[in-house]
């Protein structure tokens, strides 16, 4: 049996965080909706039940079938998971008098409990629930309480089943990782062998046997995911991997040449295709953001497809899809209706290409992709690059696009990004860029009145792009950058800084 953990999802906002913590312990895990048919419990050495927006007392509450799990495989219920165990095996769960949300401190019922080994008494834990376990079933043993929550942690006698009311996966639970480690390593005897190096070895082996002598085509974007996917595949099948890097004319200044050179230096079999003119021609007159996106997506597929057809007998299309794109999740509105998000890094696969898909990073989180990249020896600068949208500068030039506007924005963007690097701010920012606004403003240069373009600078902090806040960049930095842009970039006489958070704004302006 593989040393892996099954996380059953009941729709909690924290489920992915549980998985990330388990993986931080170098233990491999997978998330499935509690009602999915796509897993076999016998393949796992431990099971974790997630939290949920549902109350166990509600009619719509998820009803997992634990008959093959409880008492047979080490089992940990977290929040809803713990309440489900208490509620379904003879205890009582009721609404709490007060909604219990925030920090609390543990106190142990007796010392020496393996589950809490190395966890300090009064350790801070994070609560987030409105129901509470008021009575444990007879064969459940209380092992920890907090000031407001008597039944904060329990174990089931003669089983390796545990329940905790708090969330060990959030950072506010200071010993949360230790508790997960105790459960997984000391109680469930899982080996902590899942490291980036072991992932690379195992994946390269798998890719070799899966792909044999087949040819594979992959679209490189200059981003982290496609680069790491290409490097892994190249390690497995060498020059049978054909990488295509398309210049859509909407990349950053010098990006096409720099990144292409970098790829070649890494030994990738890569072809750079300069399709700038084709993209710009197709975009002529298009001002609507969605229309621009559609045109770029379509032309990309056409260009990519033309190139792929030049490779004889190609069988596979490789993609840099990552785990958050493929996790099936329980929808917040209803247990049984699982939704699967799909994602195509190359903008959708045209039917007529009829290629099989290979996605070597499909089970990795973004931070793991970076760690695997580092273990493959990919340059730290490349791995640390900010995200950049597929449609590139097209969605940062508000309104219609011309070659002249692209060139102005590339200059402005380069000054901003290079400035962030010079001031050691680049790594503190999750994503940054410049936006060319479709308005002119009056200025004065020397004795002359000017009437030129306005650019906005945007720098945000975020973890996943879903929410974001603007970065409080030093005034001295903004002053320097603004001066440089207005002095050096012909056609721009005003710079503004975007101080909107997401939500309600978005990161991109279009
Ligand atoms: P928003 O503007 O939605 O952006 O707050 C969130 C993240 O998604 C990126 N983004 C895109 N990426 N194609 C992409 O590949 C797109 O059409 C697109 N639109 C936004 C954006 O750069 C940010 O990282």
mmCIF file of C-alpha atoms in Angstrom, residues 285-485:
data_model
loop_
_atom_site.group_PDB
_atom_site.id
_atom_site.type_symbol
_atom_site.label_atom_id
_atom_site.label_comp_id
_atom_site.label_asym_id
_atom_site.label_seq_id
_atom_site.Cartn_x
_atom_site.Cartn_y
_atom_site.Cartn_z
ATOM 1 C CA UNK A 285 -10.186 47.520 -33.937
ATOM 2 C CA UNK A 286 -11.174 45.136 -31.106
ATOM 3 C CA UNK A 287 -11.784 47.157 -27.941
ATOM 4 C CA UNK A 288 -13.991 44.880 -25.846
ATOM 5 C CA UNK A 289 -11.991 42.883 -23.253
ATOM 6 C CA UNK A 290 -13.798 39.592 -23.828
ATOM 7 C CA UNK A 291 -13.533 39.969 -27.595
ATOM 8 C CA UNK A 292 -9.801 40.577 -27.255
ATOM 9 C CA UNK A 293 -9.436 37.489 -25.067
ATOM 10 C CA UNK A 294 -11.365 35.378 -27.565
ATOM 11 C CA UNK A 295 -9.303 36.557 -30.528
ATOM 12 C CA UNK A 296 -6.054 35.874 -28.702
ATOM 13 C CA UNK A 297 -7.246 32.427 -27.600
ATOM 14 C CA UNK A 298 -8.335 31.516 -31.119
ATOM 15 C CA UNK A 299 -5.191 32.783 -32.860
ATOM 16 C CA UNK A 300 -3.034 31.019 -30.288
ATOM 17 C CA UNK A 301 -4.708 27.720 -31.078
ATOM 18 C CA UNK A 302 -4.323 28.305 -34.809
ATOM 19 C CA UNK A 303 -0.636 29.143 -34.509
ATOM 20 C CA UNK A 304 0.006 26.288 -32.090
ATOM 21 C CA UNK A 305 -1.879 23.850 -34.246
ATOM 22 C CA UNK A 306 0.021 24.871 -37.394
ATOM 23 C CA UNK A 307 3.269 24.285 -35.552
ATOM 24 C CA UNK A 308 2.177 20.992 -34.024
ATOM 25 C CA UNK A 309 1.280 19.732 -37.496
ATOM 26 C CA UNK A 310 4.844 20.339 -38.626
ATOM 27 C CA UNK A 311 5.977 17.658 -36.170
ATOM 28 C CA UNK A 312 5.286 14.309 -37.751
ATOM 29 C CA UNK A 313 3.360 11.745 -35.791
ATOM 30 C CA UNK A 314 2.922 13.653 -32.553
ATOM 31 C CA UNK A 315 0.687 11.738 -30.126
ATOM 32 C CA UNK A 316 0.440 13.783 -26.937
ATOM 33 C CA UNK A 317 -0.261 17.321 -25.807
ATOM 34 C CA UNK A 318 1.402 18.179 -22.484
ATOM 35 C CA UNK A 319 -0.056 20.812 -20.198
ATOM 36 C CA UNK A 320 1.098 22.527 -17.019
ATOM 37 C CA UNK A 321 -2.239 22.059 -15.241
ATOM 38 C CA UNK A 322 -1.879 22.086 -11.443
ATOM 39 C CA UNK A 323 -3.895 20.582 -8.584
ATOM 40 C CA UNK A 324 -6.130 23.550 -7.653
ATOM 41 C CA UNK A 325 -7.398 23.444 -11.273
ATOM 42 C CA UNK A 326 -8.522 19.830 -11.086
ATOM 43 C CA UNK A 327 -9.659 19.230 -7.501
ATOM 44 C CA UNK A 328 -13.239 18.152 -7.455
ATOM 45 C CA UNK A 329 -14.979 20.185 -4.810
ATOM 46 C CA UNK A 330 -18.224 19.892 -2.921
ATOM 47 C CA UNK A 331 -20.312 22.884 -3.887
ATOM 48 C CA UNK A 332 -21.202 25.239 -1.052
ATOM 49 C CA UNK A 333 -24.896 24.888 -1.813
ATOM 50 C CA UNK A 334 -25.343 21.155 -1.834
ATOM 51 C CA UNK A 335 -23.433 18.070 -0.740
ATOM 52 C CA UNK A 336 -23.959 15.686 -3.613
ATOM 53 C CA UNK A 337 -23.400 18.049 -6.500
ATOM 54 C CA UNK A 338 -19.694 17.920 -7.129
ATOM 55 C CA UNK A 339 -18.179 20.281 -9.636
ATOM 56 C CA UNK A 340 -14.954 19.858 -11.524
ATOM 57 C CA UNK A 341 -13.093 22.873 -12.761
ATOM 58 C CA UNK A 342 -11.185 22.261 -15.923
ATOM 59 C CA UNK A 343 -8.454 24.385 -17.285
ATOM 60 C CA UNK A 344 -6.396 24.469 -20.433
ATOM 61 C CA UNK A 345 -3.140 26.306 -20.364
ATOM 62 C CA UNK A 346 -3.065 26.498 -24.127
ATOM 63 C CA UNK A 347 -6.531 27.934 -24.360
ATOM 64 C CA UNK A 348 -8.497 24.781 -25.142
ATOM 65 C CA UNK A 349 -7.671 21.826 -27.291
ATOM 66 C CA UNK A 350 -9.123 21.934 -30.781
ATOM 67 C CA UNK A 351 -10.983 18.730 -31.550
ATOM 68 C CA UNK A 352 -9.168 18.161 -34.770
ATOM 69 C CA UNK A 353 -5.833 17.843 -33.024
ATOM 70 C CA UNK A 354 -7.003 14.613 -31.408
ATOM 71 C CA UNK A 355 -4.042 14.375 -29.081
ATOM 72 C CA UNK A 356 -3.904 12.530 -25.795
ATOM 73 C CA UNK A 357 -3.251 14.753 -22.790
ATOM 74 C CA UNK A 358 -0.387 14.404 -20.334
ATOM 75 C CA UNK A 359 -0.310 16.642 -17.240
ATOM 76 C CA UNK A 360 2.654 15.826 -15.012
ATOM 77 C CA UNK A 361 1.907 18.528 -12.402
ATOM 78 C CA UNK A 362 -1.754 17.708 -12.028
ATOM 79 C CA UNK A 363 -1.388 16.674 -8.387
ATOM 80 C CA UNK A 364 0.788 19.567 -7.192
ATOM 81 C CA UNK A 365 0.003 22.845 -5.486
ATOM 82 C CA UNK A 366 1.714 25.966 -6.791
ATOM 83 C CA UNK A 367 4.312 26.126 -4.019
ATOM 84 C CA UNK A 368 5.123 22.473 -4.678
ATOM 85 C CA UNK A 369 5.588 23.193 -8.385
ATOM 86 C CA UNK A 370 8.203 25.758 -7.369
ATOM 87 C CA UNK A 371 9.919 23.263 -5.065
ATOM 88 C CA UNK A 372 9.943 20.623 -7.787
ATOM 89 C CA UNK A 373 11.323 23.241 -10.178
ATOM 90 C CA UNK A 374 14.115 24.006 -7.722
ATOM 91 C CA UNK A 375 14.858 20.312 -7.347
ATOM 92 C CA UNK A 376 15.109 20.097 -11.161
ATOM 93 C CA UNK A 377 17.693 22.882 -11.064
ATOM 94 C CA UNK A 378 15.534 25.530 -12.743
ATOM 95 C CA UNK A 379 16.813 29.047 -12.212
ATOM 96 C CA UNK A 380 15.396 30.668 -9.043
ATOM 97 C CA UNK A 381 14.601 33.851 -10.947
ATOM 98 C CA UNK A 382 12.455 31.967 -13.432
ATOM 99 C CA UNK A 383 10.659 30.111 -10.625
ATOM 100 C CA UNK A 384 9.990 33.322 -8.715
ATOM 101 C CA UNK A 385 8.440 35.217 -11.628
ATOM 102 C CA UNK A 386 5.169 37.021 -11.065
ATOM 103 C CA UNK A 387 2.109 35.520 -12.755
ATOM 104 C CA UNK A 388 1.398 37.049 -16.163
ATOM 105 C CA UNK A 389 -1.972 36.674 -17.902
ATOM 106 C CA UNK A 390 -2.224 34.616 -21.098
ATOM 107 C CA UNK A 391 -3.608 37.553 -23.136
ATOM 108 C CA UNK A 392 -0.639 39.570 -21.884
ATOM 109 C CA UNK A 393 -0.521 43.313 -22.390
ATOM 110 C CA UNK A 394 -3.730 43.167 -24.446
ATOM 111 C CA UNK A 395 -5.787 43.344 -21.253
ATOM 112 C CA UNK A 396 -3.581 46.102 -19.864
ATOM 113 C CA UNK A 397 -4.121 48.355 -22.865
ATOM 114 C CA UNK A 398 -7.649 49.538 -22.251
ATOM 115 C CA UNK A 399 -9.582 49.743 -25.496
ATOM 116 C CA UNK A 400 -8.138 48.926 -28.895
ATOM 117 C CA UNK A 401 -4.586 47.788 -29.434
ATOM 118 C CA UNK A 402 -1.952 49.192 -31.752
ATOM 119 C CA UNK A 403 1.750 48.403 -32.140
ATOM 120 C CA UNK A 404 2.566 51.876 -30.830
ATOM 121 C CA UNK A 405 0.508 51.383 -27.664
ATOM 122 C CA UNK A 406 2.151 47.996 -27.045
ATOM 123 C CA UNK A 407 5.544 49.553 -27.378
ATOM 124 C CA UNK A 408 4.698 52.415 -24.956
ATOM 125 C CA UNK A 409 3.348 49.984 -22.383
ATOM 126 C CA UNK A 410 6.332 47.655 -22.722
ATOM 127 C CA UNK A 411 8.662 50.549 -21.904
ATOM 128 C CA UNK A 412 6.595 51.668 -18.902
ATOM 129 C CA UNK A 413 6.226 48.107 -17.613
ATOM 130 C CA UNK A 414 9.962 47.451 -17.930
ATOM 131 C CA UNK A 415 10.822 50.562 -15.900
ATOM 132 C CA UNK A 416 8.352 49.533 -13.189
ATOM 133 C CA UNK A 417 9.400 45.870 -12.995
ATOM 134 C CA UNK A 418 13.144 46.597 -13.171
ATOM 135 C CA UNK A 419 12.639 49.248 -10.498
ATOM 136 C CA UNK A 420 10.938 46.725 -8.216
ATOM 137 C CA UNK A 421 13.903 44.399 -8.673
ATOM 138 C CA UNK A 422 16.465 47.131 -8.073
ATOM 139 C CA UNK A 423 14.694 48.257 -4.906
ATOM 140 C CA UNK A 424 14.430 44.662 -3.685
ATOM 141 C CA UNK A 425 10.641 44.891 -3.776
ATOM 142 C CA UNK A 426 9.924 42.355 -6.533
ATOM 143 C CA UNK A 427 9.685 39.350 -4.213
ATOM 144 C CA UNK A 428 7.447 41.198 -1.769
ATOM 145 C CA UNK A 429 4.899 41.720 -4.516
ATOM 146 C CA UNK A 430 2.707 38.890 -5.814
ATOM 147 C CA UNK A 431 1.999 40.515 -9.171
ATOM 148 C CA UNK A 432 2.783 43.872 -10.725
ATOM 149 C CA UNK A 433 2.298 45.618 -14.019
ATOM 150 C CA UNK A 434 1.359 48.798 -15.792
ATOM 151 C CA UNK A 435 -1.890 49.715 -17.495
ATOM 152 C CA UNK A 436 -2.230 52.086 -20.422
ATOM 153 C CA UNK A 437 -5.377 54.167 -20.005
ATOM 154 C CA UNK A 438 -7.456 55.330 -22.951
ATOM 155 C CA UNK A 439 -7.328 58.968 -21.904
ATOM 156 C CA UNK A 440 -4.966 61.843 -22.520
ATOM 157 C CA UNK A 441 -4.236 64.449 -19.917
ATOM 158 C CA UNK A 442 -2.684 67.872 -20.055
ATOM 159 C CA UNK A 443 0.848 68.345 -18.846
ATOM 160 C CA UNK A 444 3.708 70.753 -19.261
ATOM 161 C CA UNK A 445 7.222 69.846 -20.327
ATOM 162 C CA UNK A 446 9.740 72.667 -20.502
ATOM 163 C CA UNK A 447 7.655 75.527 -21.786
ATOM 164 C CA UNK A 448 5.404 73.336 -23.811
ATOM 165 C CA UNK A 449 1.939 72.148 -23.100
ATOM 166 C CA UNK A 450 1.563 68.391 -23.643
ATOM 167 C CA UNK A 451 -1.543 66.285 -24.122
ATOM 168 C CA UNK A 452 -0.479 62.699 -23.659
ATOM 169 C CA UNK A 453 -1.267 59.285 -22.243
ATOM 170 C CA UNK A 454 -1.869 58.337 -18.599
ATOM 171 C CA UNK A 455 -0.512 55.062 -17.201
ATOM 172 C CA UNK A 456 -1.540 53.325 -13.997
ATOM 173 C CA UNK A 457 0.803 51.165 -11.957
ATOM 174 C CA UNK A 458 -0.601 48.167 -10.111
ATOM 175 C CA UNK A 459 1.185 46.032 -7.507
ATOM 176 C CA UNK A 460 -0.725 43.566 -5.373
ATOM 177 C CA UNK A 461 -0.151 41.050 -2.634
ATOM 178 C CA UNK A 462 -2.143 37.831 -2.760
ATOM 179 C CA UNK A 463 -1.768 34.097 -2.295
ATOM 180 C CA UNK A 464 -3.828 32.774 -5.176
ATOM 181 C CA UNK A 465 -5.149 35.771 -7.094
ATOM 182 C CA UNK A 466 -8.675 35.171 -5.780
ATOM 183 C CA UNK A 467 -8.385 38.052 -3.344
ATOM 184 C CA UNK A 468 -5.696 40.705 -3.386
ATOM 185 C CA UNK A 469 -4.677 43.955 -1.813
ATOM 186 C CA UNK A 470 -2.577 46.794 -3.191
ATOM 187 C CA UNK A 471 0.962 46.971 -1.925
ATOM 188 C CA UNK A 472 2.059 49.909 0.170
ATOM 189 C CA UNK A 473 5.120 50.718 -1.984
ATOM 190 C CA UNK A 474 7.496 53.353 -0.568
ATOM 191 C CA UNK A 475 6.729 56.906 -1.735
ATOM 192 C CA UNK A 476 10.391 57.376 -2.625
ATOM 193 C CA UNK A 477 10.171 54.407 -4.978
ATOM 194 C CA UNK A 478 6.947 55.602 -6.600
ATOM 195 C CA UNK A 479 8.457 59.039 -7.027
ATOM 196 C CA UNK A 480 11.575 57.673 -8.766
ATOM 197 C CA UNK A 481 9.576 55.382 -11.048
ATOM 198 C CA UNK A 482 7.063 58.049 -11.963
ATOM 199 C CA UNK A 483 9.841 60.501 -12.878
ATOM 200 C CA UNK A 484 11.663 57.916 -14.933
ATOM 201 C CA UNK A 485 8.540 56.894 -16.835
#
